[in-house]
């Protein structure tokens, strides 16, 4: 199985900050990495697919990059509603696997 | 607007079978896409369990394969998950989701259902 490792596990930031979350795959996943946002008690929401494609309806302050084994999710200017947990997931190979998450806290 | 909704018992006894159904509205399962089950627990995080295509083709996570069955009922626009011989480690929030083709991109999710395994 491809293991996905996210860093940091949590970070503290303020409204307006730029933040960058990282995700490393244990083997090459090409560009087949997706990012999700999850708020407490809710299902994950798809933000970015195939490394850098913005899902419809997602604000443009979110962006993704990377290929191979190293990927990043950036939020250009944090809004209050962005405080949540973010997960990366590889869809390169079955079984699909997720990272352990990065919690973005105020 | 595609909506998915999980239903089933919220409490299952150890060694018994967990059974969940995902009802899909706003989209006909027979039009395509793949229909997935994913679970989340504090100890194991998010885990992909498996998926089914409307024609019945399935793919499972090997970690679950021997005890999991995913099936589809196109007449009810539903798909289901059964997991036999559950243990406390199967206590989790179970989600159903939709992914386009075999991409493994989960674009729509149900709200999730907590299933507790306890006597």
mmCIF file of C-alpha atoms in Angstrom:
data_model
loop_
_atom_site.group_PDB
_atom_site.id
_atom_site.type_symbol
_atom_site.label_atom_id
_atom_site.label_comp_id
_atom_site.label_asym_id
_atom_site.label_seq_id
_atom_site.Cartn_x
_atom_site.Cartn_y
_atom_site.Cartn_z
ATOM 1 C CA UNK A 1 0.000 0.000 0.000
ATOM 2 C CA UNK A 2 1.101 3.585 -0.617
ATOM 3 C CA UNK A 3 1.535 5.408 2.686
ATOM 4 C CA UNK A 4 0.724 9.116 2.847
ATOM 5 C CA UNK A 5 2.511 11.186 5.468
ATOM 6 C CA UNK A 6 1.339 14.719 6.224
ATOM 7 C CA UNK A 7 3.211 17.464 8.006
ATOM 8 C CA UNK A 8 2.798 19.164 10.277
ATOM 9 C CA UNK A 9 0.136 17.291 12.232
ATOM 10 C CA UNK A 10 -1.198 20.636 13.399
ATOM 11 C CA UNK A 11 -0.438 24.290 13.020
ATOM 12 C CA UNK A 12 -1.633 27.534 14.510
ATOM 13 C CA UNK A 13 -2.320 30.471 12.240
ATOM 14 C CA UNK A 14 -4.272 33.700 12.052
ATOM 15 C CA UNK A 15 -6.886 35.017 9.672
ATOM 16 C CA UNK A 16 -5.082 36.422 6.638
ATOM 17 C CA UNK A 17 -2.030 34.170 6.965
ATOM 18 C CA UNK A 18 -0.695 32.110 4.100
ATOM 19 C CA UNK A 19 -0.263 28.465 5.060
ATOM 20 C CA UNK A 20 1.295 25.513 3.277
ATOM 21 C CA UNK A 21 0.574 21.902 4.155
ATOM 22 C CA UNK A 22 2.710 19.068 2.880
ATOM 23 C CA UNK A 23 2.053 15.455 2.005
ATOM 24 C CA UNK A 24 4.600 12.813 1.075
ATOM 25 C CA UNK A 25 3.795 9.522 -0.608
ATOM 26 C CA UNK A 26 5.858 6.408 0.149
ATOM 27 C CA UNK A 27 6.155 5.761 -3.597
ATOM 28 C CA UNK A 28 5.444 7.766 -6.717
ATOM 29 C CA UNK A 29 1.790 8.620 -7.136
ATOM 30 C CA UNK A 30 2.245 10.619 -10.360
ATOM 31 C CA UNK A 31 -0.233 13.489 -9.931
ATOM 32 C CA UNK A 32 -2.919 11.299 -8.413
ATOM 33 C CA UNK A 33 -3.261 13.084 -5.092
ATOM 34 C CA UNK A 34 -6.384 14.752 -3.768
ATOM 35 C CA UNK A 35 -6.994 17.076 -0.844
ATOM 36 C CA UNK A 36 -10.027 17.222 1.437
ATOM 37 C CA UNK A 37 -11.193 19.586 4.154
ATOM 38 C CA UNK A 38 -13.061 18.208 7.143
ATOM 39 C CA UNK A 39 -14.851 20.121 9.870
ATOM 40 C CA UNK A 40 -15.959 18.514 13.154
ATOM 41 C CA UNK A 41 -18.952 16.214 12.759
ATOM 42 C CA UNK A 42 -18.957 16.551 8.967
ATOM 43 C CA UNK A 43 -17.819 14.447 6.054
ATOM 44 C CA UNK A 44 -14.668 15.450 4.195
ATOM 45 C CA UNK A 45 -15.132 17.866 1.280
ATOM 46 C CA UNK A 46 -13.066 17.573 -1.880
ATOM 47 C CA UNK A 47 -10.922 20.677 -2.433
ATOM 48 C CA UNK A 48 -8.247 19.710 -4.949
ATOM 49 C CA UNK A 49 -8.022 16.691 -7.241
ATOM 50 C CA UNK A 50 -5.203 15.376 -9.381
ATOM 51 C CA UNK A 51 -2.673 17.453 -7.444
ATOM 52 C CA UNK A 52 -3.689 20.930 -8.607
ATOM 53 C CA UNK A 53 -7.211 20.949 -10.068
ATOM 54 C CA UNK A 54 -9.613 23.066 -8.037
ATOM 55 C CA UNK A 55 -12.924 21.323 -7.380
ATOM 56 C CA UNK A 56 -15.949 23.293 -8.586
ATOM 57 C CA UNK A 57 -17.134 25.801 -6.003
ATOM 58 C CA UNK A 58 -13.901 25.841 -4.004
ATOM 59 C CA UNK A 59 -12.459 29.330 -3.433
ATOM 60 C CA UNK A 60 -9.393 30.255 -5.447
ATOM 61 C CA UNK A 61 -7.363 30.928 -2.283
ATOM 62 C CA UNK A 62 -6.836 27.150 -2.208
ATOM 63 C CA UNK A 63 -4.186 25.724 -4.506
ATOM 64 C CA UNK A 64 -2.304 22.472 -4.868
ATOM 65 C CA UNK A 65 0.987 21.468 -6.397
ATOM 66 C CA UNK A 66 3.391 18.586 -6.649
ATOM 67 C CA UNK A 67 3.984 15.338 -8.437
ATOM 68 C CA UNK A 68 5.704 12.043 -7.763
ATOM 69 C CA UNK A 69 6.034 11.785 -4.010
ATOM 70 C CA UNK A 70 5.813 15.378 -2.715
ATOM 71 C CA UNK A 71 2.660 17.461 -2.682
ATOM 72 C CA UNK A 72 1.491 20.683 -1.107
ATOM 73 C CA UNK A 73 -1.790 22.390 -0.359
ATOM 74 C CA UNK A 74 -1.623 26.146 0.068
ATOM 75 C CA UNK A 75 -4.172 28.600 1.381
ATOM 76 C CA UNK A 76 -3.193 32.082 0.274
ATOM 77 C CA UNK A 77 -5.092 34.034 2.920
ATOM 78 C CA UNK A 78 -6.836 32.165 5.718
ATOM 79 C CA UNK A 79 -10.497 32.897 6.276
ATOM 80 C CA UNK A 80 -12.325 32.036 9.520
ATOM 81 C CA UNK A 81 -14.124 29.140 7.800
ATOM 82 C CA UNK A 82 -10.797 27.546 6.790
ATOM 83 C CA UNK A 83 -9.954 26.386 10.296
ATOM 84 C CA UNK A 84 -10.401 22.655 9.884
ATOM 85 C CA UNK A 85 -8.498 19.416 9.327
ATOM 86 C CA UNK A 86 -7.027 18.738 5.893
ATOM 87 C CA UNK A 87 -6.312 15.293 4.443
ATOM 88 C CA UNK A 88 -4.360 14.220 1.409
ATOM 89 C CA UNK A 89 -5.286 11.000 -0.381
ATOM 90 C CA UNK A 90 -3.622 9.056 -3.156
ATOM 91 C CA UNK A 91 -5.759 7.693 -5.964
ATOM 92 C CA UNK A 92 -2.831 6.285 -7.920
ATOM 93 C CA UNK A 93 -3.260 2.718 -6.781
ATOM 94 C CA UNK A 94 -5.766 0.526 -4.985
ATOM 95 C CA UNK A 95 -6.163 0.458 -2.040
ATOM 96 C CA UNK A 96 -6.621 4.207 -1.928
ATOM 97 C CA UNK A 97 -5.018 5.640 1.185
ATOM 98 C CA UNK A 98 -5.221 8.859 3.185
ATOM 99 C CA UNK A 99 -2.771 10.854 5.232
ATOM 100 C CA UNK A 100 -3.338 11.270 8.952
ATOM 101 C CA UNK A 101 -4.411 14.887 8.562
ATOM 102 C CA UNK A 102 -3.197 18.383 9.400
ATOM 103 C CA UNK A 103 -5.323 20.378 11.789
ATOM 104 C CA UNK A 104 -5.278 24.126 11.140
ATOM 105 C CA UNK A 105 -6.115 25.950 14.351
ATOM 106 C CA UNK A 106 -6.581 29.551 15.254
ATOM 107 C CA UNK B 1 -27.850 17.923 -6.541
ATOM 108 C CA UNK B 2 -26.418 14.513 -5.731
ATOM 109 C CA UNK B 3 -27.048 13.419 -2.171
ATOM 110 C CA UNK B 4 -25.981 10.268 -0.368
ATOM 111 C CA UNK B 5 -27.382 9.053 2.922
ATOM 112 C CA UNK B 6 -26.171 6.161 5.069
ATOM 113 C CA UNK B 7 -28.569 4.114 7.179
ATOM 114 C CA UNK B 8 -28.478 1.010 9.328
ATOM 115 C CA UNK B 9 -28.008 -0.110 12.931
ATOM 116 C CA UNK B 10 -25.789 2.131 15.002
ATOM 117 C CA UNK B 11 -24.916 -0.660 17.423
ATOM 118 C CA UNK B 12 -23.642 -4.111 16.472
ATOM 119 C CA UNK B 13 -22.517 -6.899 18.782
ATOM 120 C CA UNK B 14 -19.040 -8.393 18.469
ATOM 121 C CA UNK B 15 -18.827 -11.326 16.007
ATOM 122 C CA UNK B 16 -22.052 -10.229 14.283
ATOM 123 C CA UNK B 17 -22.513 -8.646 10.855
ATOM 124 C CA UNK B 18 -22.481 -4.916 10.207
ATOM 125 C CA UNK B 19 -24.945 -3.895 7.487
ATOM 126 C CA UNK B 20 -25.255 -0.408 6.063
ATOM 127 C CA UNK B 21 -27.163 1.007 3.115
ATOM 128 C CA UNK B 22 -26.416 4.148 1.133
ATOM 129 C CA UNK B 23 -29.414 5.777 -0.535
ATOM 130 C CA UNK B 24 -28.623 8.002 -3.492
ATOM 131 C CA UNK B 25 -30.860 10.857 -4.567
ATOM 132 C CA UNK B 26 -30.521 13.365 -7.375
ATOM 133 C CA UNK B 27 -28.653 10.910 -9.580
ATOM 134 C CA UNK B 28 -29.380 7.468 -10.960
ATOM 135 C CA UNK B 29 -26.780 4.869 -10.007
ATOM 136 C CA UNK B 30 -27.298 3.230 -13.403
ATOM 137 C CA UNK B 31 -25.908 6.291 -15.197
ATOM 138 C CA UNK B 32 -22.402 5.384 -14.139
ATOM 139 C CA UNK B 33 -19.791 6.444 -11.607
ATOM 140 C CA UNK B 34 -18.365 4.270 -8.870
ATOM 141 C CA UNK B 35 -19.858 4.037 -5.416
ATOM 142 C CA UNK B 36 -17.517 3.703 -2.474
ATOM 143 C CA UNK B 37 -17.448 2.944 1.240
ATOM 144 C CA UNK B 38 -14.940 4.690 3.507
ATOM 145 C CA UNK B 39 -14.649 4.636 7.278
ATOM 146 C CA UNK B 40 -12.999 6.870 9.848
ATOM 147 C CA UNK B 41 -11.895 6.107 13.377
ATOM 148 C CA UNK B 42 -9.624 7.958 15.793
ATOM 149 C CA UNK B 43 -7.093 5.144 15.820
ATOM 150 C CA UNK B 44 -6.954 4.288 12.121
ATOM 151 C CA UNK B 45 -7.963 7.524 10.424
ATOM 152 C CA UNK B 46 -9.681 7.403 7.054
ATOM 153 C CA UNK B 47 -9.742 3.981 5.392
ATOM 154 C CA UNK B 48 -11.089 3.118 1.952
ATOM 155 C CA UNK B 49 -13.095 -0.114 2.211
ATOM 156 C CA UNK B 50 -14.118 -0.752 -1.375
ATOM 157 C CA UNK B 51 -16.339 0.257 -4.292
ATOM 158 C CA UNK B 52 -18.926 -0.991 -6.716
ATOM 159 C CA UNK B 53 -20.015 -0.081 -10.224
ATOM 160 C CA UNK B 54 -23.706 -0.174 -11.081
ATOM 161 C CA UNK B 55 -23.191 -3.332 -13.112
ATOM 162 C CA UNK B 56 -21.882 -5.071 -10.007
ATOM 163 C CA UNK B 57 -18.122 -4.909 -10.537
ATOM 164 C CA UNK B 58 -16.395 -4.557 -7.182
ATOM 165 C CA UNK B 59 -12.959 -3.739 -5.853
ATOM 166 C CA UNK B 60 -11.967 -4.134 -2.216
ATOM 167 C CA UNK B 61 -9.177 -3.046 0.071
ATOM 168 C CA UNK B 62 -7.254 -6.286 0.762
ATOM 169 C CA UNK B 63 -7.278 -5.361 4.448
ATOM 170 C CA UNK B 64 -11.061 -5.888 4.431
ATOM 171 C CA UNK B 65 -11.648 -8.195 1.493
ATOM 172 C CA UNK B 66 -12.234 -11.462 3.312
ATOM 173 C CA UNK B 67 -15.067 -10.098 5.442
ATOM 174 C CA UNK B 68 -16.662 -7.379 3.311
ATOM 175 C CA UNK B 69 -19.292 -7.473 0.600
ATOM 176 C CA UNK B 70 -20.537 -4.464 -1.341
ATOM 177 C CA UNK B 71 -23.684 -4.850 -3.409
ATOM 178 C CA UNK B 72 -25.979 -2.614 -5.426
ATOM 179 C CA UNK B 73 -29.757 -2.457 -5.804
ATOM 180 C CA UNK B 74 -30.424 -0.339 -8.869
ATOM 181 C CA UNK B 75 -34.210 -0.627 -8.441
ATOM 182 C CA UNK B 76 -33.901 1.265 -5.142
ATOM 183 C CA UNK B 77 -30.956 3.446 -6.209
ATOM 184 C CA UNK B 78 -29.003 2.103 -3.254
ATOM 185 C CA UNK B 79 -25.800 0.273 -2.534
ATOM 186 C CA UNK B 80 -24.853 -1.619 0.595
ATOM 187 C CA UNK B 81 -21.983 -2.750 2.780
ATOM 188 C CA UNK B 82 -21.828 -5.912 4.831
ATOM 189 C CA UNK B 83 -18.938 -6.757 7.107
ATOM 190 C CA UNK B 84 -18.945 -10.032 8.992
ATOM 191 C CA UNK B 85 -17.382 -10.986 12.330
ATOM 192 C CA UNK B 86 -16.980 -7.446 13.580
ATOM 193 C CA UNK B 87 -14.838 -6.499 16.553
ATOM 194 C CA UNK B 88 -14.441 -3.331 18.595
ATOM 195 C CA UNK B 89 -11.829 -2.234 16.041
ATOM 196 C CA UNK B 90 -14.657 -1.837 13.521
ATOM 197 C CA UNK B 91 -16.213 0.954 15.576
ATOM 198 C CA UNK B 92 -16.058 3.949 13.244
ATOM 199 C CA UNK B 93 -17.972 6.518 11.259
ATOM 200 C CA UNK B 94 -18.874 4.910 7.948
ATOM 201 C CA UNK B 95 -19.263 7.055 4.856
ATOM 202 C CA UNK B 96 -20.561 6.291 1.412
ATOM 203 C CA UNK B 97 -19.181 8.329 -1.469
ATOM 204 C CA UNK B 98 -19.202 8.703 -5.247
ATOM 205 C CA UNK B 99 -16.179 8.763 -7.532
ATOM 206 C CA UNK B 100 -16.100 9.360 -11.294
ATOM 207 C CA UNK B 101 -15.051 6.274 -13.258
ATOM 208 C CA UNK B 102 -12.205 4.500 -11.465
ATOM 209 C CA UNK B 103 -10.446 7.690 -10.442
ATOM 210 C CA UNK B 104 -10.711 7.235 -6.705
ATOM 211 C CA UNK B 105 -11.599 10.916 -6.352
ATOM 212 C CA UNK B 106 -14.383 11.153 -3.788
ATOM 213 C CA UNK B 107 -16.424 14.100 -4.983
ATOM 214 C CA UNK B 108 -19.647 13.469 -3.059
ATOM 215 C CA UNK B 109 -19.979 12.015 0.447
ATOM 216 C CA UNK B 110 -22.817 11.019 2.720
ATOM 217 C CA UNK B 111 -23.028 12.656 6.117
ATOM 218 C CA UNK B 112 -21.585 9.592 7.800
ATOM 219 C CA UNK B 113 -22.982 7.078 10.257
ATOM 220 C CA UNK B 114 -21.401 6.092 13.549
ATOM 221 C CA UNK B 115 -21.412 2.358 14.073
ATOM 222 C CA UNK B 116 -20.384 1.113 17.515
ATOM 223 C CA UNK B 117 -19.394 -2.504 18.079
ATOM 224 C CA UNK B 118 -20.189 -3.447 21.646
ATOM 225 C CA UNK B 119 -21.979 -6.131 23.595
#
